[in-house]
Coordinates of C-alpha atoms in Angstrom, one line a residue:
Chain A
X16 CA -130.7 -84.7 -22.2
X17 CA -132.1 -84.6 -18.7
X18 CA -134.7 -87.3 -19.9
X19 CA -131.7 -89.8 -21.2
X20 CA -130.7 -89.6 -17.4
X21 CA -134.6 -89.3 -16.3
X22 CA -134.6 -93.1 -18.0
X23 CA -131.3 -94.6 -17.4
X24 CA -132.0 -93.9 -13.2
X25 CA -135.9 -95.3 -13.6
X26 CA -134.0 -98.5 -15.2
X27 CA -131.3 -98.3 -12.2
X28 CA -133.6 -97.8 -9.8
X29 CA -137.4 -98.8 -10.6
X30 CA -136.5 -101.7 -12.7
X31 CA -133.9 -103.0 -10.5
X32 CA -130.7 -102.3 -12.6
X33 CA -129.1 -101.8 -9.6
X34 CA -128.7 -105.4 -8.1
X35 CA -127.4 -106.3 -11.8
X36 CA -124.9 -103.3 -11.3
X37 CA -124.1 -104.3 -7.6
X38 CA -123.5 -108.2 -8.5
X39 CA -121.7 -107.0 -11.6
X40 CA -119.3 -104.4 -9.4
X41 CA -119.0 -107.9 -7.3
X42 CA -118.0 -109.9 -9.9
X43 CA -115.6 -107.8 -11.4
X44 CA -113.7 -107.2 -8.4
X45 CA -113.5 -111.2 -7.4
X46 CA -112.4 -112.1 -11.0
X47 CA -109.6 -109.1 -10.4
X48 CA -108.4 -109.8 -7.3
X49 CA -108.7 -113.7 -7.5
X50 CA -107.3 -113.7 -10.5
X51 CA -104.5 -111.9 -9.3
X52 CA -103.9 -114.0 -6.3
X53 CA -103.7 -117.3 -8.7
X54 CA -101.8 -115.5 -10.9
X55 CA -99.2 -113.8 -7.9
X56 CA -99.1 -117.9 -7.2
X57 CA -98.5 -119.1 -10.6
X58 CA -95.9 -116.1 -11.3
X59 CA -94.3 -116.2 -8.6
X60 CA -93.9 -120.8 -8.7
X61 CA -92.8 -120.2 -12.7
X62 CA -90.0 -117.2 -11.5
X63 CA -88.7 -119.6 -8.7
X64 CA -88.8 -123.1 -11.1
X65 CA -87.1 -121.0 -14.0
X66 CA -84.3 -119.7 -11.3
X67 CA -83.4 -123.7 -10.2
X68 CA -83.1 -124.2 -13.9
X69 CA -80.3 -122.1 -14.1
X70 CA -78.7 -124.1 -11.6
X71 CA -80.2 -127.4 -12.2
X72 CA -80.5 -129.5 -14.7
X73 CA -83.5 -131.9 -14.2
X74 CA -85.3 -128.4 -13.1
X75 CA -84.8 -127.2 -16.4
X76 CA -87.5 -129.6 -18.0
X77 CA -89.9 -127.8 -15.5
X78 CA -88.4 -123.8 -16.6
X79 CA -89.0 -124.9 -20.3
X80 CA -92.6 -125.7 -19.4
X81 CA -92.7 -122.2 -17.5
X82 CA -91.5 -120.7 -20.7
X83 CA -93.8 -122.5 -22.9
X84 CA -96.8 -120.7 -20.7
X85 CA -95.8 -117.7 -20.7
X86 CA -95.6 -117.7 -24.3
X87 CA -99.3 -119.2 -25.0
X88 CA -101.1 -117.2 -22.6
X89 CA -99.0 -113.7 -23.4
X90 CA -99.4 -114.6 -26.7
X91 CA -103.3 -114.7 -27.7
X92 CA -105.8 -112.7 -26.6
X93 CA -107.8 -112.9 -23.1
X94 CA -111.2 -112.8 -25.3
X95 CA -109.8 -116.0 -27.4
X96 CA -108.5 -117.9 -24.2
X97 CA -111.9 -117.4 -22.6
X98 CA -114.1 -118.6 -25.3
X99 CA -111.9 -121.7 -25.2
X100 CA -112.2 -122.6 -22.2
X101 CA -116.0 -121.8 -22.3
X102 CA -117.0 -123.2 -25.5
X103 CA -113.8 -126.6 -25.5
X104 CA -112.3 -127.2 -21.9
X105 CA -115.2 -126.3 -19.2
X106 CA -117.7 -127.2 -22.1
X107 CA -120.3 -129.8 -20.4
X108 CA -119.2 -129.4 -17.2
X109 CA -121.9 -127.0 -16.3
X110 CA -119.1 -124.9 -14.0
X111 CA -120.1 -121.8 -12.2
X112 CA -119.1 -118.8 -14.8
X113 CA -117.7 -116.8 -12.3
X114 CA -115.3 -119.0 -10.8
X115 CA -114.6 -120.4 -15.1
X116 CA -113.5 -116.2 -15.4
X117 CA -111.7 -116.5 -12.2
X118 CA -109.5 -119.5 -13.5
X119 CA -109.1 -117.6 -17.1
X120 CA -108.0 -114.3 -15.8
X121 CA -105.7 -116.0 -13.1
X122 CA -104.2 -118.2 -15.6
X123 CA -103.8 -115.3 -17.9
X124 CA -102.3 -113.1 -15.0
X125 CA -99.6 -116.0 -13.9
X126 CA -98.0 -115.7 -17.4
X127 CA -97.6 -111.9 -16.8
X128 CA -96.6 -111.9 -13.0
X129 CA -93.9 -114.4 -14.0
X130 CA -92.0 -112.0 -16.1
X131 CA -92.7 -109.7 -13.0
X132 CA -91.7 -111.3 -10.9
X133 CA -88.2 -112.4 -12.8
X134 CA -87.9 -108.7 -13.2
X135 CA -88.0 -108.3 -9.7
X136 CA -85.6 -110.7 -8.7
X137 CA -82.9 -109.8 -11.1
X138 CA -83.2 -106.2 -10.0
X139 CA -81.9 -107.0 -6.8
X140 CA -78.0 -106.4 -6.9
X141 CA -76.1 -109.7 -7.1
X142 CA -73.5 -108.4 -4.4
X143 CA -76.6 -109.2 -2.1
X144 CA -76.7 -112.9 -2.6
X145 CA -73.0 -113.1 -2.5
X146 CA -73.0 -111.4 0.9
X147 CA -75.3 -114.2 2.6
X148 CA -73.5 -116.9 0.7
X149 CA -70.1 -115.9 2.1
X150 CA -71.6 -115.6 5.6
X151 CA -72.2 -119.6 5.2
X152 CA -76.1 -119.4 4.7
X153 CA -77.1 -121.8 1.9
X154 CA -78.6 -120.7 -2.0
X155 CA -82.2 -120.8 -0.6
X156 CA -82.0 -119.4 2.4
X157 CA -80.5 -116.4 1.3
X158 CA -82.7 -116.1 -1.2
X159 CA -85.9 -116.1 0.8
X160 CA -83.8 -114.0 3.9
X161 CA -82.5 -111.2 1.3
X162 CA -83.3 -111.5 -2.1
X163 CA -87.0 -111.8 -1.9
X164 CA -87.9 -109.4 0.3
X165 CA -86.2 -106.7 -1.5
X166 CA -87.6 -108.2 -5.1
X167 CA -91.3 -107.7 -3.4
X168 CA -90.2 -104.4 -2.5
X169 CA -89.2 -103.7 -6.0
X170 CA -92.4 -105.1 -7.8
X171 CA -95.0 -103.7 -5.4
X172 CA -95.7 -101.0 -8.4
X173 CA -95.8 -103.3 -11.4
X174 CA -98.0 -105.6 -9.5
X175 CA -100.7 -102.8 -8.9
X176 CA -100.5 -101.9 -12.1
X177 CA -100.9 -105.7 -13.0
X178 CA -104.0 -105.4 -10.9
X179 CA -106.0 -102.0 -12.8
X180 CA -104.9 -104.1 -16.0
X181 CA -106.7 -107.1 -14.9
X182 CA -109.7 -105.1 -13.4
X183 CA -110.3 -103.2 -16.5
X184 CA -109.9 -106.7 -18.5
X185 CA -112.5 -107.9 -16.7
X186 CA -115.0 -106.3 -19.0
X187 CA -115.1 -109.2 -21.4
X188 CA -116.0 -111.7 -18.9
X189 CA -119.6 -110.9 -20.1
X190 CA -118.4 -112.5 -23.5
X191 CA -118.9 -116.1 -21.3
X192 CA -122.2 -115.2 -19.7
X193 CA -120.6 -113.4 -16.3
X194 CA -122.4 -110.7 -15.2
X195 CA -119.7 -108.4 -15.0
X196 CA -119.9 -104.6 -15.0
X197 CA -120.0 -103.9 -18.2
X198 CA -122.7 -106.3 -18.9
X199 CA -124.7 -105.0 -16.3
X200 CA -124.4 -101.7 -17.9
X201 CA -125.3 -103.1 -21.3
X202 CA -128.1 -104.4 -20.4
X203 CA -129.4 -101.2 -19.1
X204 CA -128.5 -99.8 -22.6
X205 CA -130.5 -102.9 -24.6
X206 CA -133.5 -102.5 -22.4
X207 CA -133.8 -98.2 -23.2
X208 CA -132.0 -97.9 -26.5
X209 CA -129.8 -95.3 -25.0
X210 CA -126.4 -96.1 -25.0
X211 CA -124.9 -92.6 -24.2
X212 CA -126.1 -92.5 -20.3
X213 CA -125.6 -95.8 -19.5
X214 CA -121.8 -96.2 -20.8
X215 CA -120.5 -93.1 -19.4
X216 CA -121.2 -94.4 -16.1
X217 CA -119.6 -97.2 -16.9
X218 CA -116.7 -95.5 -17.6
X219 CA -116.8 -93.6 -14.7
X220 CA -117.4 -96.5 -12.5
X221 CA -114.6 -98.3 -13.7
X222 CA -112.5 -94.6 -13.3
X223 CA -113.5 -94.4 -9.7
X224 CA -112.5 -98.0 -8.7
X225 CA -109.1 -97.7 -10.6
X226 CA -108.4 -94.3 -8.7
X227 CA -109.2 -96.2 -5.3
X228 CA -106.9 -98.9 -5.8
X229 CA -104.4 -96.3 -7.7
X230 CA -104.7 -95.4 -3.7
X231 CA -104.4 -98.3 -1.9
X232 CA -101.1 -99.3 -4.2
X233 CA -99.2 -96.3 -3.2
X234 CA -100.2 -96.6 0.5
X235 CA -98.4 -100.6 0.2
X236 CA -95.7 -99.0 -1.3
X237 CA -95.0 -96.1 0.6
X238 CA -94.7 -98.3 4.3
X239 CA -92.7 -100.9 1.9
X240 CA -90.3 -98.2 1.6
X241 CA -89.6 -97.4 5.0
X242 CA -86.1 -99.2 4.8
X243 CA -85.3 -97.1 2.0
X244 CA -85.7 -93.6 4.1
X245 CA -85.4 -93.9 8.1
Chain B
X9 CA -62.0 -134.5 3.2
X10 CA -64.8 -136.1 4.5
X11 CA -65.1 -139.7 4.6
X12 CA -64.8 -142.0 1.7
X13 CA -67.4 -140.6 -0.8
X14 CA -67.4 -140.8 -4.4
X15 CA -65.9 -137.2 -4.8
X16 CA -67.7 -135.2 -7.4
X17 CA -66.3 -131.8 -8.8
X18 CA -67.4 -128.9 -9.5
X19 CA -66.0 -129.1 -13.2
X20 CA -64.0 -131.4 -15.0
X21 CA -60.5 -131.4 -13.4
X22 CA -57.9 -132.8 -15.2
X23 CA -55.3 -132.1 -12.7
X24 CA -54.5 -135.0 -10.4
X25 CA -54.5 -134.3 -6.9
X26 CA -51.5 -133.5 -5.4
X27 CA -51.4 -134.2 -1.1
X28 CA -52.0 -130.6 0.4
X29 CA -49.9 -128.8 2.6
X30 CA -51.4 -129.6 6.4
X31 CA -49.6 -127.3 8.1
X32 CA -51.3 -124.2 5.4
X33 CA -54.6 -122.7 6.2
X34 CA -55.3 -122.4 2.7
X35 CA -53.8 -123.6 -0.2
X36 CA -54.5 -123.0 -4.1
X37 CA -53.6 -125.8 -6.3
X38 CA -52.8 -124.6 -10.0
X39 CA -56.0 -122.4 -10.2
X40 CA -57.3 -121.8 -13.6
X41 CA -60.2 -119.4 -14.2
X42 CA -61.9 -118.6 -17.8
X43 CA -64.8 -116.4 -18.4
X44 CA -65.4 -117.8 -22.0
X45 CA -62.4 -117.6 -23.9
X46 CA -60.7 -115.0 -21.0
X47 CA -58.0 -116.8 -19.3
X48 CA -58.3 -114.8 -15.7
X49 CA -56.3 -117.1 -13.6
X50 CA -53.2 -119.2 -15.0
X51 CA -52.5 -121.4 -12.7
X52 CA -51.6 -119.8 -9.4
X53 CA -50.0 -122.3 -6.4
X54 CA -50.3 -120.3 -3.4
X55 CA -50.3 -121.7 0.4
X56 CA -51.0 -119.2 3.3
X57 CA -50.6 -120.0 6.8
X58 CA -52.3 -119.1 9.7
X59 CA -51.0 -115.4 11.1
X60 CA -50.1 -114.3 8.1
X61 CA -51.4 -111.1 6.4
X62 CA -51.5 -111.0 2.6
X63 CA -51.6 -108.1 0.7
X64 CA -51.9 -109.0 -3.3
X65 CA -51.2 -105.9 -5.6
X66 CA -51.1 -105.5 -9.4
X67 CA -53.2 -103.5 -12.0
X68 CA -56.7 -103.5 -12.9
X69 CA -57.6 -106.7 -14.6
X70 CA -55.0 -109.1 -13.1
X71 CA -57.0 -111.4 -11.6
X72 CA -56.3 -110.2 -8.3
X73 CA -60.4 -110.2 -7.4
X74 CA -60.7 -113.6 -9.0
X75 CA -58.5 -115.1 -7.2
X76 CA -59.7 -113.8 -3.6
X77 CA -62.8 -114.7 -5.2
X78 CA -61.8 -118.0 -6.0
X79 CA -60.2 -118.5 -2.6
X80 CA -64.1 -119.2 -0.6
X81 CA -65.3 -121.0 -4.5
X82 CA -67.7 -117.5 -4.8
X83 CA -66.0 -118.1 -8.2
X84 CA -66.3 -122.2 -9.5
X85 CA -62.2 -122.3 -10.4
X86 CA -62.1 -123.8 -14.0
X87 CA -59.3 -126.1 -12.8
X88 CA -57.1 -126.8 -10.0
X89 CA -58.5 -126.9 -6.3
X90 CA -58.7 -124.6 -3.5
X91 CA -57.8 -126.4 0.4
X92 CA -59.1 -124.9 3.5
X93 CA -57.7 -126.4 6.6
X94 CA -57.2 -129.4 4.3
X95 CA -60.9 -129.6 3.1
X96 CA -60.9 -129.7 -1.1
X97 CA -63.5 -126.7 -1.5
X98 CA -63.7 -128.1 -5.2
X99 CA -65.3 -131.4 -4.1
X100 CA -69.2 -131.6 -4.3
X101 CA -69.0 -133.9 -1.1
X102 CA -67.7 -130.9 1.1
X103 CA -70.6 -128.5 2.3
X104 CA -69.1 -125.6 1.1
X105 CA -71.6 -123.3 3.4
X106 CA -69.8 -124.6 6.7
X107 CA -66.4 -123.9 5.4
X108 CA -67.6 -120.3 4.4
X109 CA -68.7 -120.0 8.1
X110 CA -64.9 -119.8 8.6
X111 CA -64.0 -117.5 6.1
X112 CA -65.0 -113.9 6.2
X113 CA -65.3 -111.7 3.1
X114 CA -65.5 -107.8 2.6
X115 CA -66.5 -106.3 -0.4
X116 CA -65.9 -103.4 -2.3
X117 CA -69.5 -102.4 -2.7
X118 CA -70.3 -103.3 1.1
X119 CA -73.3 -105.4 0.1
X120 CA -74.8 -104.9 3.8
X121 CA -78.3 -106.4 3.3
X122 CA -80.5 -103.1 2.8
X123 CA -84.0 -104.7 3.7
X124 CA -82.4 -105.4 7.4
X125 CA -81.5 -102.7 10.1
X126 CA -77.6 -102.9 11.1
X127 CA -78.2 -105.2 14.3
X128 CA -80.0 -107.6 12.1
X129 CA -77.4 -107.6 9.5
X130 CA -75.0 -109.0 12.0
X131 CA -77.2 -111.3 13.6
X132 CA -79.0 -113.0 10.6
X133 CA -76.3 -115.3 9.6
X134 CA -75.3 -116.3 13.9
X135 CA -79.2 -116.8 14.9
X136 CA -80.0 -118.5 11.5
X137 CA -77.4 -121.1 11.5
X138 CA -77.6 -121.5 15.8
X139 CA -81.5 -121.8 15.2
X140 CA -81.5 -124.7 12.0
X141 CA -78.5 -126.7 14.1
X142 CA -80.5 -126.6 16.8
X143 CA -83.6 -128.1 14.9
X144 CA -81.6 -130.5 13.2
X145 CA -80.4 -131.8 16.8
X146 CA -83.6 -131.8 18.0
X147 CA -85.1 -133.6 15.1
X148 CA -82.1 -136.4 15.5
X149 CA -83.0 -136.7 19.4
X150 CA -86.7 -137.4 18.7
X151 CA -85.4 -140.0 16.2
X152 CA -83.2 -141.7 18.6
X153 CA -85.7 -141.7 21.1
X154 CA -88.2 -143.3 19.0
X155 CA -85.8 -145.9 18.5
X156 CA -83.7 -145.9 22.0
X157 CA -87.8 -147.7 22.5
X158 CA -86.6 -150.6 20.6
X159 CA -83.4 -150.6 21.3
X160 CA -81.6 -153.1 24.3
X161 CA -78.5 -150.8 24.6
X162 CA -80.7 -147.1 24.5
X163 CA -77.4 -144.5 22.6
X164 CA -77.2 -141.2 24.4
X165 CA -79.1 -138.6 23.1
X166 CA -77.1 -135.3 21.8
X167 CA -77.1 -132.6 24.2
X168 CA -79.1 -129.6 23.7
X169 CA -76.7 -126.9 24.8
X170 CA -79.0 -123.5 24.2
X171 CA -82.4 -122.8 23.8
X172 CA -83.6 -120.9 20.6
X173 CA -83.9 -117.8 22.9
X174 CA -80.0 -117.9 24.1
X175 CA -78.9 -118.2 20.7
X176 CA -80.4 -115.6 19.6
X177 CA -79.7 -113.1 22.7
X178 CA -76.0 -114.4 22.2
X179 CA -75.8 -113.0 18.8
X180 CA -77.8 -109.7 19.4
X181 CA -74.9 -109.5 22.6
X182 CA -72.0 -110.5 20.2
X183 CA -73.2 -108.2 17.9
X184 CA -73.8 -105.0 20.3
X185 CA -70.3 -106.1 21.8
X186 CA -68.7 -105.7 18.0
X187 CA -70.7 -102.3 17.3
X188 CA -69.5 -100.8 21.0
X189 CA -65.6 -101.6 19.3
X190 CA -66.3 -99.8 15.9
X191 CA -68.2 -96.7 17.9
X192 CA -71.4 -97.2 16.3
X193 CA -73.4 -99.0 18.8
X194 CA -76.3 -96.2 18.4
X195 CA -76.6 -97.3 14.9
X196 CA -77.9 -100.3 15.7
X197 CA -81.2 -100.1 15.0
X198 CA -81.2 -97.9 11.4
X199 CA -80.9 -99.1 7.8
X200 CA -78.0 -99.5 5.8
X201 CA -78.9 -96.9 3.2
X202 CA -79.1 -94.3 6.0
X203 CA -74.9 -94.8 6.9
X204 CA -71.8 -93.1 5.8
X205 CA -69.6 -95.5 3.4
X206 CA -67.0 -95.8 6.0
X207 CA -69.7 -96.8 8.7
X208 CA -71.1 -99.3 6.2
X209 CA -67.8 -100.9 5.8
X210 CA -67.1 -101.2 9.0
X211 CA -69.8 -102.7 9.3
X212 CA -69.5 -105.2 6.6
X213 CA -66.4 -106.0 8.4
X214 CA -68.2 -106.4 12.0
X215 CA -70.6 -108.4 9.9
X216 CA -68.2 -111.0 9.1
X217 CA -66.3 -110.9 12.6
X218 CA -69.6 -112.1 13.9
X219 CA -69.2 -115.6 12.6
X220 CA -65.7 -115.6 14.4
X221 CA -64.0 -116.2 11.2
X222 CA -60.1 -118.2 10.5
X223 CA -59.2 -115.9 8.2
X224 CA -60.4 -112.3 6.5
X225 CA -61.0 -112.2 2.8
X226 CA -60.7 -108.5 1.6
X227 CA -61.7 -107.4 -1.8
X228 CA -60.3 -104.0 -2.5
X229 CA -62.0 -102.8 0.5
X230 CA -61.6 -99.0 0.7
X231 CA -61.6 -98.6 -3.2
X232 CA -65.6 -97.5 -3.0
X233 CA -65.4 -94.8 -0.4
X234 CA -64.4 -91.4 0.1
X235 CA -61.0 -90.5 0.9
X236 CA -62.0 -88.8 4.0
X237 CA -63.4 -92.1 5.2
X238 CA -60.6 -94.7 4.0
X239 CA -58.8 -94.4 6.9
X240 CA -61.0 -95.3 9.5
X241 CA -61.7 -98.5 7.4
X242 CA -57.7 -99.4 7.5
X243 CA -57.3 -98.8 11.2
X244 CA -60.2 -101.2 11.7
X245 CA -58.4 -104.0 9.2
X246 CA -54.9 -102.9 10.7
X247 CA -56.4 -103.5 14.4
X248 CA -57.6 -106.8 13.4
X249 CA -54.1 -107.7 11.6
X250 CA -52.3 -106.7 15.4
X251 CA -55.0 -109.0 16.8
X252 CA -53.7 -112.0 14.8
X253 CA -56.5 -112.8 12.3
X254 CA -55.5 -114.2 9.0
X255 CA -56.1 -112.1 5.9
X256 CA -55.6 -111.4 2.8
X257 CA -56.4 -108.3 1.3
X258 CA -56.9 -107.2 -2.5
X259 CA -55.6 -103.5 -2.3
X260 CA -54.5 -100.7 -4.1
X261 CA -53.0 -98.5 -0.8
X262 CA -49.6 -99.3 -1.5
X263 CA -48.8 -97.6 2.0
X264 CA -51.0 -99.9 3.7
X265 CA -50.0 -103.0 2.1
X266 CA -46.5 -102.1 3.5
X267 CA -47.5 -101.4 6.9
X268 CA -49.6 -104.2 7.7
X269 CA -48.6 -106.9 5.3
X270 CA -46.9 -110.2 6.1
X271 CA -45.8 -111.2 2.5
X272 CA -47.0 -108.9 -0.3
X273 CA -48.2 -110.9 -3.6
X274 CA -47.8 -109.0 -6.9
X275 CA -50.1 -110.2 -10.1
X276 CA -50.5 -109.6 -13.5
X277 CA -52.0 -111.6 -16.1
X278 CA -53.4 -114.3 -13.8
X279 CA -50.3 -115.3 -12.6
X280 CA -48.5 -114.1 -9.2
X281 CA -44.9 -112.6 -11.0
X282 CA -43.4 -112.1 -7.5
X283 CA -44.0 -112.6 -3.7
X284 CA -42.2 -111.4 -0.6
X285 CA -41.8 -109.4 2.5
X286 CA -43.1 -105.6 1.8
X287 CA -39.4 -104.3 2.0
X288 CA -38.0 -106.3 -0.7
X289 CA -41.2 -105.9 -3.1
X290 CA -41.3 -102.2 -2.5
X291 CA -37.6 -101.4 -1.8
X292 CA -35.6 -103.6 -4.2
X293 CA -38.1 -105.1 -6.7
X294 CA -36.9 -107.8 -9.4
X295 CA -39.7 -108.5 -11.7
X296 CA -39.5 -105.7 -14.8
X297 CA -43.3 -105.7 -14.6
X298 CA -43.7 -105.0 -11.1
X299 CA -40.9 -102.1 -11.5
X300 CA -43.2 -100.7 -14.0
X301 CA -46.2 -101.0 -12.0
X302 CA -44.6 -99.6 -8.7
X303 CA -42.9 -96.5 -10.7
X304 CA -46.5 -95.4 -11.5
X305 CA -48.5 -95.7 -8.1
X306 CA -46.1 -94.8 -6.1

């Protein structure tokens, strides 16, 4: 046993599996938090287009289109929608394979984060929108005054959770040549023909970044809530 | 109405327009409401003048809430047209959000805004709407002074009366002025969810004051709070009715609708079945429904 771990820290150490590990830890959290961030944007611009479709006709071409999305990229695998735009959409293009994962798991993530975000917004009591209407302020503006705010409010939680979804997703980026975690600890495992060692820090690797950012959610969420105690 | 625009309603109105009242505030116009295949309101004509105070009775399900509802178009009426001060709230080419300015509304459920403290409640709607006329007369000045460059005969800019700063100071006064009245000026700076029901509907009230409103909307205003706590809500409304402010009231206190009320509406069935002064709706009533109704609340 103690020689398993003897070999996988000469390979992490000695044969510099570190700086694969330390780019991979890299990658992984720029494809999870970029890819949030596109898809926070993409959500967030399919939640809004789909609300003036209710309202508006000629906006309802765009809330079809937002519908249409959500149901391609919910609907297949993350594996699949990376190997296509590997291997058919960035194929020739010679683009960077970290910022190709980037675009994948953002575009991914906006499909999701839209249903979040509708979530959010219909959680909000309807009274609330009434209230600013009657007071003379327009559709939007009391949207973006009082509606929004308390939607963010309400979908702080789901988001995180969104966000250890995506980070732990990340671990087939290495199907399109990123060197992600997981690839980084794989190639440890090809190199000494152990597998046990090298995947069960893997796993606690990725168990130690969930747990901080398991943290760092309910810190957002707890001075989110300060209008709800006080 | 405003100018000569091609009107555009809201619906399909089949009604033709009869000439409104001038000298009624507001004035309801064979309202029709359907929710689907739900006739709520069947054609009510209603006018109410300034000064008066309307309390409209009936049971659960008589439209009474649609109709106060349909009274600022928070409900699109189905058919028929609401005038306010001889603006057709029905017609696309009114902006509906400046006529609301002028009408508050109270709700049963209080909706005070729960991300905003109590002061900021009150002041959102006076600072937000001081602060984007002010932009939008600044944006017209720079225009015309762009062009006053071109122009033999220069046309006189608009004057700006307040800076961004005394609008909002104004409102944060208005507002601590309208707190002091209720007794809850040291609940200025706390959150909604933190209030007693009766505080947050006096509130709500306060809330609405703060745009200087023509007349009150009421929507069954004490029907959400504790008994212990109703009656500081109607000595609020009733102090506002001895001021002289317009309202109408959705209500279920029959006591109160007889103590404060003008002209007393009853409803049933989306129609109003009878209207008059308190004493002879509650003292010598005609319609058989509304003996019915009154025999059990009171």
């Amino acid at each position: 046993m103690a020689e398993r771990f003897q070999l996988f820290f000469k390979h992490f150490a000695e044969y510099g599996g570190y700086k694969n590990i330390l780019l991979g830890l890299r990658n992984t959290l720029v494809i999870a938090v970029c890819g949030l961030i596109i898809g926070i944007v993409i959500g967030t611009l399919i939640a809004c287009v789909q609300l003036a479709g209710k309202r508006n006709k000629a906006a309802k071409v765009f809330s079809v289109a937002g519908e249409v999305y959500t149901a391609i990229f919910r609907g297949t695998p993350i594996i699949v929608q990376l190997l296509i735009f590997h291997y058919i959409i960035f194929s020739g293009t010679g683009i960077n394979s970290l910022l190709e994962a980037v675009i994948v798991f953002g575009l991914n993530s906006g499909a999701y984060v839209a249903e979040i975000m509708r979530g959010g917004i219909a959680s909000v009591d309807a009274g609330q929108l009434e209230a600013g209407r009657t007071l003379g302020l327009s559709y939007t503006t009391s949207m973006i005054k009082i509606v929004f705010p308390q939607a963010i409010k309400n979908v702080i939680p789901t988001l995180g959770n969104e966000l250890i979804a995506l980070t732990k997703d990340t671990s087939v980026a290495g199907y399109v040549a990123t060197m992600d975690l997981n690839a980084a600890f794989t190639a440890i495992a090809g190199a000494t023909y152990d597998f046990m060692v090298p995947y069960i820090m893997l796993a606690l690797v990725y168990l130690v970044l969930v747990a901080a950012m398991t943290v760092l959610i309910k810190l957002t969420e707890r001075r989110l809530k300060k209008s709800d105690k006080k | 109405m405003t100018k000569n625009k091609k009107h555009k309603f809201i619906k399909t109105q089949v009604t033709p327009v009869e000439p409104y009242d001038p000298s009624a505030m507001l004035e309801a116009q064979n309202l029709i409401k359907k929710f689907g295949d739900l006739n709520v309101l069947n054609g009510i004509n209603e006018k109410i003048y300034a000064g008066e105070k309307i309390a409209i009775i009936g049971p659960s399900g008589s439209g009474k809430s649609t109709f106060l509802r349909c009274l600022n178009v928070l409900e699109d009426p189905t058919d028929g047209y609401v005038f306010f001060n001889g603006n057709n709230l029905c017609d696309l080419a009114v902006d509906i959000n400046i006529q609301r300015r002028k009408m508050g509304m109270v709700y049963q459920q209080f909706n005070l805004f729960n991300n905003m403290t109590v002061l900021k409640n009150i002041t959102l709607a006076p600072v937000h709407i001081g602060l984007s006329d002010l932009k939008k007369i600044k944006f017209k000045n720079a225009g015309a002074r762009f062009l006053n460059l071109f122009r033999k005969n220069k046309k006189p800019l608009i004057p700006v009366e307040k800076t961004a700063k005394q609008i909002k100071a104004e409102a944060e006064e208005n507002a601590m002025r309208l707190l002091k009245r209720i007794g809850l000026e040291d609940k200025a700076n706390v959150y909604p969810s933190t209030l007693s029901g009766g505080q947050r509907q006096r509130i709500a009230i306060v809330r609405a004051l703060a745009m200087n409103p023509e007349v009150m909307l009421f929507d069954e205003p004490t029907s959400a709070l504790d008994p212990e706590m109703v009656g500081e809500v109607l000595n609020l409304i009733k102090e506002l009715a001895d001021d002289g402010m317009t309202m109408v009231i959705v209500t279920h206190e029959m006591s109160f609708a007889r103590e404060v009320a003008t002209r007393v509406l009853f409803m049933d069935e989306g129609k109003i079945l009878e209207e008059g002064a308190p004493e002879n709706i509650f003292n010598s009533p005609q319609n058989p429904r509304l003996k019915e109704f009154l025999s059990k609340v009171l």
